[in-house]
Amino acid sequence: MSGIEVTMPANDALSFLMAWTVAPFRVGSVTPSSSSLAALITRDIGPERGPVLELGPGTGPFTRALLSRGVKEEDLTLIESDSDFAALLTRRFPAARIFEMDAVGLRHLSLFHRPAIGAAVSGLPFRLISPRRTFAILEAVFANLRPGAALYQFTLGLRCPFDQSLPDRLDLGVTRVGHTFRNFPPATVYRIARLKTSGTYDWRIA
């Protein structure tokens, strides 16, 4: 795994705990993701990918890791449903596009004029989200991803957070990227991508 290490601001743990106390099923964890998990989930993503979508960034540990890997702040689109986290992200990443909304609403939002996103990173607690809502989110994400792009998802469980029927319906394949014990609780990262892509695509000249 890459040696990139991103320091988490000291007050983020308290902010996360407070958000979890108010809405445990929406936040899904009592602590922010660790720098180790952030490095693992972003290790395949760099500035050559172009625009990157992040779902549920919270206090921004994955966002900071993406920036450390050279992704431009203005190439980031962050979807955050918690108003306090959204306000915090706006202060920390003023050049990023930040939408305060439920990720399900992506199906009604045209992020770009064409599928242009080169990678998506998700911190959403899909183990706590219904299959119907999960399907709507996955469908919307892949409608915005260009051919060959993938969604990177972590889970605190022992298995992929998606029931196999959901990727099957969308013709998606799921691959285990890796696992880290340096997170509380330990976490596993998965890569979700289309099983079939048509030709090649260069976002810089399309």
mmCIF file with all atom_site columns, C-alpha atoms in Angstrom, residues 14-164:
data_model
loop_
_atom_site.group_PDB
_atom_site.id
_atom_site.type_symbol
_atom_site.label_atom_id
_atom_site.label_alt_id
_atom_site.label_comp_id
_atom_site.label_asym_id
_atom_site.label_entity_id
_atom_site.label_seq_id
_atom_site.pdbx_PDB_ins_code
_atom_site.Cartn_x
_atom_site.Cartn_y
_atom_site.Cartn_z
_atom_site.occupancy
_atom_site.B_iso_or_equiv
_atom_site.pdbx_formal_charge
_atom_site.auth_seq_id
_atom_site.auth_comp_id
_atom_site.auth_asym_id
_atom_site.auth_atom_id
_atom_site.pdbx_PDB_model_num
ATOM 1   C CA . LEU A 1 14  ? -15.714 14.739 18.236  1.00 0.00 ? 14  LEU A CA 1
ATOM 2   C CA . SER A 1 15  ? -17.644 16.133 15.258  1.00 0.00 ? 15  SER A CA 1
ATOM 3   C CA . PHE A 1 16  ? -18.176 12.618 13.935  1.00 0.00 ? 16  PHE A CA 1
ATOM 4   C CA . LEU A 1 17  ? -19.325 11.275 17.305  1.00 0.00 ? 17  LEU A CA 1
ATOM 5   C CA . MET A 1 18  ? -21.842 14.097 17.664  1.00 0.00 ? 18  MET A CA 1
ATOM 6   C CA . ALA A 1 19  ? -23.218 13.439 14.164  1.00 0.00 ? 19  ALA A CA 1
ATOM 7   C CA . TRP A 1 20  ? -23.474 9.715  14.898  1.00 0.00 ? 20  TRP A CA 1
ATOM 8   C CA . THR A 1 21  ? -25.351 10.435 18.141  1.00 0.00 ? 21  THR A CA 1
ATOM 9   C CA . VAL A 1 22  ? -27.952 12.457 16.247  1.00 0.00 ? 22  VAL A CA 1
ATOM 10  C CA . ALA A 1 23  ? -28.311 10.101 13.229  1.00 0.00 ? 23  ALA A CA 1
ATOM 11  C CA . PRO A 1 24  ? -26.528 6.739  13.761  1.00 0.00 ? 24  PRO A CA 1
ATOM 12  C CA . PHE A 1 25  ? -28.145 5.043  10.759  1.00 0.00 ? 25  PHE A CA 1
ATOM 13  C CA . ARG A 1 26  ? -27.093 7.848  8.426   1.00 0.00 ? 26  ARG A CA 1
ATOM 14  C CA . VAL A 1 27  ? -23.522 8.256  9.658   1.00 0.00 ? 27  VAL A CA 1
ATOM 15  C CA . GLY A 1 28  ? -22.875 4.549  10.262  1.00 0.00 ? 28  GLY A CA 1
ATOM 16  C CA . SER A 1 29  ? -19.740 4.868  12.436  1.00 0.00 ? 29  SER A CA 1
ATOM 17  C CA . VAL A 1 30  ? -18.733 6.608  15.644  1.00 0.00 ? 30  VAL A CA 1
ATOM 18  C CA . THR A 1 31  ? -15.320 7.658  14.288  1.00 0.00 ? 31  THR A CA 1
ATOM 19  C CA . PRO A 1 32  ? -13.975 9.137  11.019  1.00 0.00 ? 32  PRO A CA 1
ATOM 20  C CA . SER A 1 33  ? -12.103 6.847  8.643   1.00 0.00 ? 33  SER A CA 1
ATOM 21  C CA . SER A 1 34  ? -8.392  6.514  9.428   1.00 0.00 ? 34  SER A CA 1
ATOM 22  C CA . SER A 1 35  ? -5.528  7.772  7.274   1.00 0.00 ? 35  SER A CA 1
ATOM 23  C CA . SER A 1 36  ? -4.668  4.124  6.565   1.00 0.00 ? 36  SER A CA 1
ATOM 24  C CA . LEU A 1 37  ? -8.134  3.458  5.129   1.00 0.00 ? 37  LEU A CA 1
ATOM 25  C CA . ALA A 1 38  ? -8.020  6.754  3.224   1.00 0.00 ? 38  ALA A CA 1
ATOM 26  C CA . ALA A 1 39  ? -4.725  5.724  1.617   1.00 0.00 ? 39  ALA A CA 1
ATOM 27  C CA . LEU A 1 40  ? -6.104  2.291  0.696   1.00 0.00 ? 40  LEU A CA 1
ATOM 28  C CA . ILE A 1 41  ? -9.371  3.449  -0.854  1.00 0.00 ? 41  ILE A CA 1
ATOM 29  C CA . THR A 1 42  ? -7.677  6.187  -2.932  1.00 0.00 ? 42  THR A CA 1
ATOM 30  C CA . ARG A 1 43  ? -4.488  4.350  -3.941  1.00 0.00 ? 43  ARG A CA 1
ATOM 31  C CA . ASP A 1 44  ? -5.575  3.798  -7.569  1.00 0.00 ? 44  ASP A CA 1
ATOM 32  C CA . ILE A 1 45  ? -6.738  7.383  -8.090  1.00 0.00 ? 45  ILE A CA 1
ATOM 33  C CA . GLY A 1 46  ? -4.563  10.236 -9.352  1.00 0.00 ? 46  GLY A CA 1
ATOM 34  C CA . PRO A 1 47  ? -4.878  13.487 -11.326 1.00 0.00 ? 47  PRO A CA 1
ATOM 35  C CA . GLU A 1 48  ? -4.982  11.571 -14.628 1.00 0.00 ? 48  GLU A CA 1
ATOM 36  C CA . ARG A 1 49  ? -8.454  10.314 -13.702 1.00 0.00 ? 49  ARG A CA 1
ATOM 37  C CA . GLY A 1 50  ? -9.950  13.776 -14.065 1.00 0.00 ? 50  GLY A CA 1
ATOM 38  C CA . PRO A 1 51  ? -13.140 14.592 -12.122 1.00 0.00 ? 51  PRO A CA 1
ATOM 39  C CA . VAL A 1 52  ? -13.707 12.486 -8.996  1.00 0.00 ? 52  VAL A CA 1
ATOM 40  C CA . LEU A 1 53  ? -17.020 11.974 -7.175  1.00 0.00 ? 53  LEU A CA 1
ATOM 41  C CA . GLU A 1 54  ? -17.108 11.369 -3.429  1.00 0.00 ? 54  GLU A CA 1
ATOM 42  C CA . LEU A 1 55  ? -20.197 10.159 -1.588  1.00 0.00 ? 55  LEU A CA 1
ATOM 43  C CA . GLY A 1 56  ? -20.528 10.789 2.135   1.00 0.00 ? 56  GLY A CA 1
ATOM 44  C CA . PRO A 1 57  ? -17.177 12.530 2.710   1.00 0.00 ? 57  PRO A CA 1
ATOM 45  C CA . GLY A 1 58  ? -18.025 13.422 6.322   1.00 0.00 ? 58  GLY A CA 1
ATOM 46  C CA . THR A 1 59  ? -15.115 15.465 7.685   1.00 0.00 ? 59  THR A CA 1
ATOM 47  C CA . GLY A 1 60  ? -13.012 14.795 4.573   1.00 0.00 ? 60  GLY A CA 1
ATOM 48  C CA . PRO A 1 61  ? -10.367 12.099 5.284   1.00 0.00 ? 61  PRO A CA 1
ATOM 49  C CA . PHE A 1 62  ? -10.739 10.597 1.793   1.00 0.00 ? 62  PHE A CA 1
ATOM 50  C CA . THR A 1 63  ? -10.908 14.090 0.287   1.00 0.00 ? 63  THR A CA 1
ATOM 51  C CA . ARG A 1 64  ? -7.560  15.002 1.851   1.00 0.00 ? 64  ARG A CA 1
ATOM 52  C CA . ALA A 1 65  ? -6.052  11.736 0.597   1.00 0.00 ? 65  ALA A CA 1
ATOM 53  C CA . LEU A 1 66  ? -7.266  12.474 -2.949  1.00 0.00 ? 66  LEU A CA 1
ATOM 54  C CA . LEU A 1 67  ? -5.665  15.905 -2.820  1.00 0.00 ? 67  LEU A CA 1
ATOM 55  C CA . SER A 1 68  ? -2.431  14.344 -1.524  1.00 0.00 ? 68  SER A CA 1
ATOM 56  C CA . ARG A 1 69  ? -2.430  12.083 -4.579  1.00 0.00 ? 69  ARG A CA 1
ATOM 57  C CA . GLY A 1 70  ? -2.545  15.083 -6.875  1.00 0.00 ? 70  GLY A CA 1
ATOM 58  C CA . VAL A 1 71  ? -6.265  15.283 -7.657  1.00 0.00 ? 71  VAL A CA 1
ATOM 59  C CA . LYS A 1 72  ? -7.178  18.932 -8.156  1.00 0.00 ? 72  LYS A CA 1
ATOM 60  C CA . GLU A 1 73  ? -9.598  20.374 -5.625  1.00 0.00 ? 73  GLU A CA 1
ATOM 61  C CA . GLU A 1 74  ? -11.696 21.846 -8.424  1.00 0.00 ? 74  GLU A CA 1
ATOM 62  C CA . ASP A 1 75  ? -12.030 18.328 -9.889  1.00 0.00 ? 75  ASP A CA 1
ATOM 63  C CA . LEU A 1 76  ? -13.811 17.095 -6.753  1.00 0.00 ? 76  LEU A CA 1
ATOM 64  C CA . THR A 1 77  ? -17.579 16.787 -6.440  1.00 0.00 ? 77  THR A CA 1
ATOM 65  C CA . LEU A 1 78  ? -18.668 15.988 -2.870  1.00 0.00 ? 78  LEU A CA 1
ATOM 66  C CA . ILE A 1 79  ? -22.137 14.713 -1.949  1.00 0.00 ? 79  ILE A CA 1
ATOM 67  C CA . GLU A 1 80  ? -22.883 15.105 1.773   1.00 0.00 ? 80  GLU A CA 1
ATOM 68  C CA . SER A 1 81  ? -26.308 14.890 3.444   1.00 0.00 ? 81  SER A CA 1
ATOM 69  C CA . ASP A 1 82  ? -25.310 16.166 6.896   1.00 0.00 ? 82  ASP A CA 1
ATOM 70  C CA . SER A 1 83  ? -25.582 19.963 7.042   1.00 0.00 ? 83  SER A CA 1
ATOM 71  C CA . ASP A 1 84  ? -22.798 20.402 9.606   1.00 0.00 ? 84  ASP A CA 1
ATOM 72  C CA . PHE A 1 85  ? -20.393 18.227 7.616   1.00 0.00 ? 85  PHE A CA 1
ATOM 73  C CA . ALA A 1 86  ? -21.354 20.030 4.389   1.00 0.00 ? 86  ALA A CA 1
ATOM 74  C CA . ALA A 1 87  ? -20.571 23.390 5.986   1.00 0.00 ? 87  ALA A CA 1
ATOM 75  C CA . LEU A 1 88  ? -17.241 22.045 7.274   1.00 0.00 ? 88  LEU A CA 1
ATOM 76  C CA . LEU A 1 89  ? -16.324 20.695 3.836   1.00 0.00 ? 89  LEU A CA 1
ATOM 77  C CA . THR A 1 90  ? -17.175 24.047 2.241   1.00 0.00 ? 90  THR A CA 1
ATOM 78  C CA . ARG A 1 91  ? -14.718 25.781 4.565   1.00 0.00 ? 91  ARG A CA 1
ATOM 79  C CA . ARG A 1 92  ? -11.977 23.185 4.079   1.00 0.00 ? 92  ARG A CA 1
ATOM 80  C CA . PHE A 1 93  ? -12.317 22.658 0.336   1.00 0.00 ? 93  PHE A CA 1
ATOM 81  C CA . PRO A 1 94  ? -13.659 25.918 -1.128  1.00 0.00 ? 94  PRO A CA 1
ATOM 82  C CA . ALA A 1 95  ? -12.696 25.041 -4.715  1.00 0.00 ? 95  ALA A CA 1
ATOM 83  C CA . ALA A 1 96  ? -14.605 21.734 -4.699  1.00 0.00 ? 96  ALA A CA 1
ATOM 84  C CA . ARG A 1 97  ? -18.218 21.382 -5.808  1.00 0.00 ? 97  ARG A CA 1
ATOM 85  C CA . ILE A 1 98  ? -20.220 20.464 -2.710  1.00 0.00 ? 98  ILE A CA 1
ATOM 86  C CA . PHE A 1 99  ? -23.858 19.363 -2.748  1.00 0.00 ? 99  PHE A CA 1
ATOM 87  C CA . GLU A 1 100 ? -25.753 19.073 0.542   1.00 0.00 ? 100 GLU A CA 1
ATOM 88  C CA . MET A 1 101 ? -28.120 16.267 -0.385  1.00 0.00 ? 101 MET A CA 1
ATOM 89  C CA . ASP A 1 102 ? -28.964 12.595 -0.033  1.00 0.00 ? 102 ASP A CA 1
ATOM 90  C CA . ALA A 1 103 ? -26.999 10.530 -2.566  1.00 0.00 ? 103 ALA A CA 1
ATOM 91  C CA . VAL A 1 104 ? -30.277 9.024  -3.803  1.00 0.00 ? 104 VAL A CA 1
ATOM 92  C CA . GLY A 1 105 ? -30.976 12.442 -5.314  1.00 0.00 ? 105 GLY A CA 1
ATOM 93  C CA . LEU A 1 106 ? -28.118 11.963 -7.766  1.00 0.00 ? 106 LEU A CA 1
ATOM 94  C CA . ARG A 1 107 ? -30.557 10.261 -10.148 1.00 0.00 ? 107 ARG A CA 1
ATOM 95  C CA . HIS A 1 108 ? -32.280 13.643 -10.545 1.00 0.00 ? 108 HIS A CA 1
ATOM 96  C CA . LEU A 1 109 ? -29.080 15.705 -10.839 1.00 0.00 ? 109 LEU A CA 1
ATOM 97  C CA . SER A 1 110 ? -26.968 16.109 -13.961 1.00 0.00 ? 110 SER A CA 1
ATOM 98  C CA . LEU A 1 111 ? -23.454 16.506 -12.583 1.00 0.00 ? 111 LEU A CA 1
ATOM 99  C CA . PHE A 1 112 ? -21.931 16.857 -16.061 1.00 0.00 ? 112 PHE A CA 1
ATOM 100 C CA . HIS A 1 113 ? -23.201 17.160 -19.622 1.00 0.00 ? 113 HIS A CA 1
ATOM 101 C CA . ARG A 1 114 ? -21.868 13.646 -20.291 1.00 0.00 ? 114 ARG A CA 1
ATOM 102 C CA . PRO A 1 115 ? -20.473 10.740 -18.243 1.00 0.00 ? 115 PRO A CA 1
ATOM 103 C CA . ALA A 1 116 ? -17.129 12.338 -17.321 1.00 0.00 ? 116 ALA A CA 1
ATOM 104 C CA . ILE A 1 117 ? -16.260 11.163 -13.806 1.00 0.00 ? 117 ILE A CA 1
ATOM 105 C CA . GLY A 1 118 ? -13.030 9.158  -13.708 1.00 0.00 ? 118 GLY A CA 1
ATOM 106 C CA . ALA A 1 119 ? -13.525 7.569  -10.288 1.00 0.00 ? 119 ALA A CA 1
ATOM 107 C CA . ALA A 1 120 ? -15.959 7.570  -7.385  1.00 0.00 ? 120 ALA A CA 1
ATOM 108 C CA . VAL A 1 121 ? -15.151 7.039  -3.698  1.00 0.00 ? 121 VAL A CA 1
ATOM 109 C CA . SER A 1 122 ? -17.842 6.208  -1.177  1.00 0.00 ? 122 SER A CA 1
ATOM 110 C CA . GLY A 1 123 ? -18.024 6.436  2.578   1.00 0.00 ? 123 GLY A CA 1
ATOM 111 C CA . LEU A 1 124 ? -21.742 5.657  2.671   1.00 0.00 ? 124 LEU A CA 1
ATOM 112 C CA . PRO A 1 125 ? -22.845 2.955  5.164   1.00 0.00 ? 125 PRO A CA 1
ATOM 113 C CA . PHE A 1 126 ? -24.550 0.730  2.580   1.00 0.00 ? 126 PHE A CA 1
ATOM 114 C CA . ARG A 1 127 ? -25.058 -2.010 5.183   1.00 0.00 ? 127 ARG A CA 1
ATOM 115 C CA . LEU A 1 128 ? -27.637 0.325  6.715   1.00 0.00 ? 128 LEU A CA 1
ATOM 116 C CA . ILE A 1 129 ? -29.239 1.471  3.434   1.00 0.00 ? 129 ILE A CA 1
ATOM 117 C CA . SER A 1 130 ? -32.160 -0.399 1.903   1.00 0.00 ? 130 SER A CA 1
ATOM 118 C CA . PRO A 1 131 ? -31.626 -2.390 -1.333  1.00 0.00 ? 131 PRO A CA 1
ATOM 119 C CA . ARG A 1 132 ? -34.006 -0.073 -3.197  1.00 0.00 ? 132 ARG A CA 1
ATOM 120 C CA . ARG A 1 133 ? -32.078 3.052  -2.196  1.00 0.00 ? 133 ARG A CA 1
ATOM 121 C CA . THR A 1 134 ? -28.743 1.326  -2.785  1.00 0.00 ? 134 THR A CA 1
ATOM 122 C CA . PHE A 1 135 ? -29.788 0.393  -6.313  1.00 0.00 ? 135 PHE A CA 1
ATOM 123 C CA . ALA A 1 136 ? -30.846 4.002  -7.016  1.00 0.00 ? 136 ALA A CA 1
ATOM 124 C CA . ILE A 1 137 ? -27.481 5.318  -5.790  1.00 0.00 ? 137 ILE A CA 1
ATOM 125 C CA . LEU A 1 138 ? -25.423 2.799  -7.764  1.00 0.00 ? 138 LEU A CA 1
ATOM 126 C CA . GLU A 1 139 ? -27.456 3.420  -10.911 1.00 0.00 ? 139 GLU A CA 1
ATOM 127 C CA . ALA A 1 140 ? -26.962 7.190  -10.597 1.00 0.00 ? 140 ALA A CA 1
ATOM 128 C CA . VAL A 1 141 ? -23.226 6.889  -9.894  1.00 0.00 ? 141 VAL A CA 1
ATOM 129 C CA . PHE A 1 142 ? -22.564 4.704  -12.924 1.00 0.00 ? 142 PHE A CA 1
ATOM 130 C CA . ALA A 1 143 ? -24.667 6.973  -15.126 1.00 0.00 ? 143 ALA A CA 1
ATOM 131 C CA . ASN A 1 144 ? -22.042 9.645  -14.396 1.00 0.00 ? 144 ASN A CA 1
ATOM 132 C CA . LEU A 1 145 ? -18.925 7.449  -14.624 1.00 0.00 ? 145 LEU A CA 1
ATOM 133 C CA . ARG A 1 146 ? -17.173 7.282  -17.970 1.00 0.00 ? 146 ARG A CA 1
ATOM 134 C CA . PRO A 1 147 ? -16.231 3.878  -19.469 1.00 0.00 ? 147 PRO A CA 1
ATOM 135 C CA . GLY A 1 148 ? -13.525 2.133  -17.480 1.00 0.00 ? 148 GLY A CA 1
ATOM 136 C CA . ALA A 1 149 ? -14.116 4.159  -14.317 1.00 0.00 ? 149 ALA A CA 1
ATOM 137 C CA . ALA A 1 150 ? -14.875 2.491  -10.987 1.00 0.00 ? 150 ALA A CA 1
ATOM 138 C CA . LEU A 1 151 ? -16.515 3.094  -7.635  1.00 0.00 ? 151 LEU A CA 1
ATOM 139 C CA . TYR A 1 152 ? -14.376 2.393  -4.551  1.00 0.00 ? 152 TYR A CA 1
ATOM 140 C CA . GLN A 1 153 ? -16.387 1.411  -1.489  1.00 0.00 ? 153 GLN A CA 1
ATOM 141 C CA . PHE A 1 154 ? -15.296 0.427  2.003   1.00 0.00 ? 154 PHE A CA 1
ATOM 142 C CA . THR A 1 155 ? -17.162 -1.636 4.561   1.00 0.00 ? 155 THR A CA 1
ATOM 143 C CA . LEU A 1 156 ? -16.662 -2.403 8.250   1.00 0.00 ? 156 LEU A CA 1
ATOM 144 C CA . GLY A 1 157 ? -18.233 -5.820 7.800   1.00 0.00 ? 157 GLY A CA 1
ATOM 145 C CA . LEU A 1 158 ? -16.672 -9.095 6.690   1.00 0.00 ? 158 LEU A CA 1
ATOM 146 C CA . ARG A 1 159 ? -18.432 -9.159 3.310   1.00 0.00 ? 159 ARG A CA 1
ATOM 147 C CA . CYS A 1 160 ? -19.178 -6.782 0.453   1.00 0.00 ? 160 CYS A CA 1
ATOM 148 C CA . PRO A 1 161 ? -21.946 -4.414 1.622   1.00 0.00 ? 161 PRO A CA 1
ATOM 149 C CA . PHE A 1 162 ? -24.000 -5.002 -1.558  1.00 0.00 ? 162 PHE A CA 1
ATOM 150 C CA . ASP A 1 163 ? -26.263 -7.973 -2.011  1.00 0.00 ? 163 ASP A CA 1
ATOM 151 C CA . GLN A 1 164 ? -25.020 -9.772 -5.150  1.00 0.00 ? 164 GLN A CA 1
#
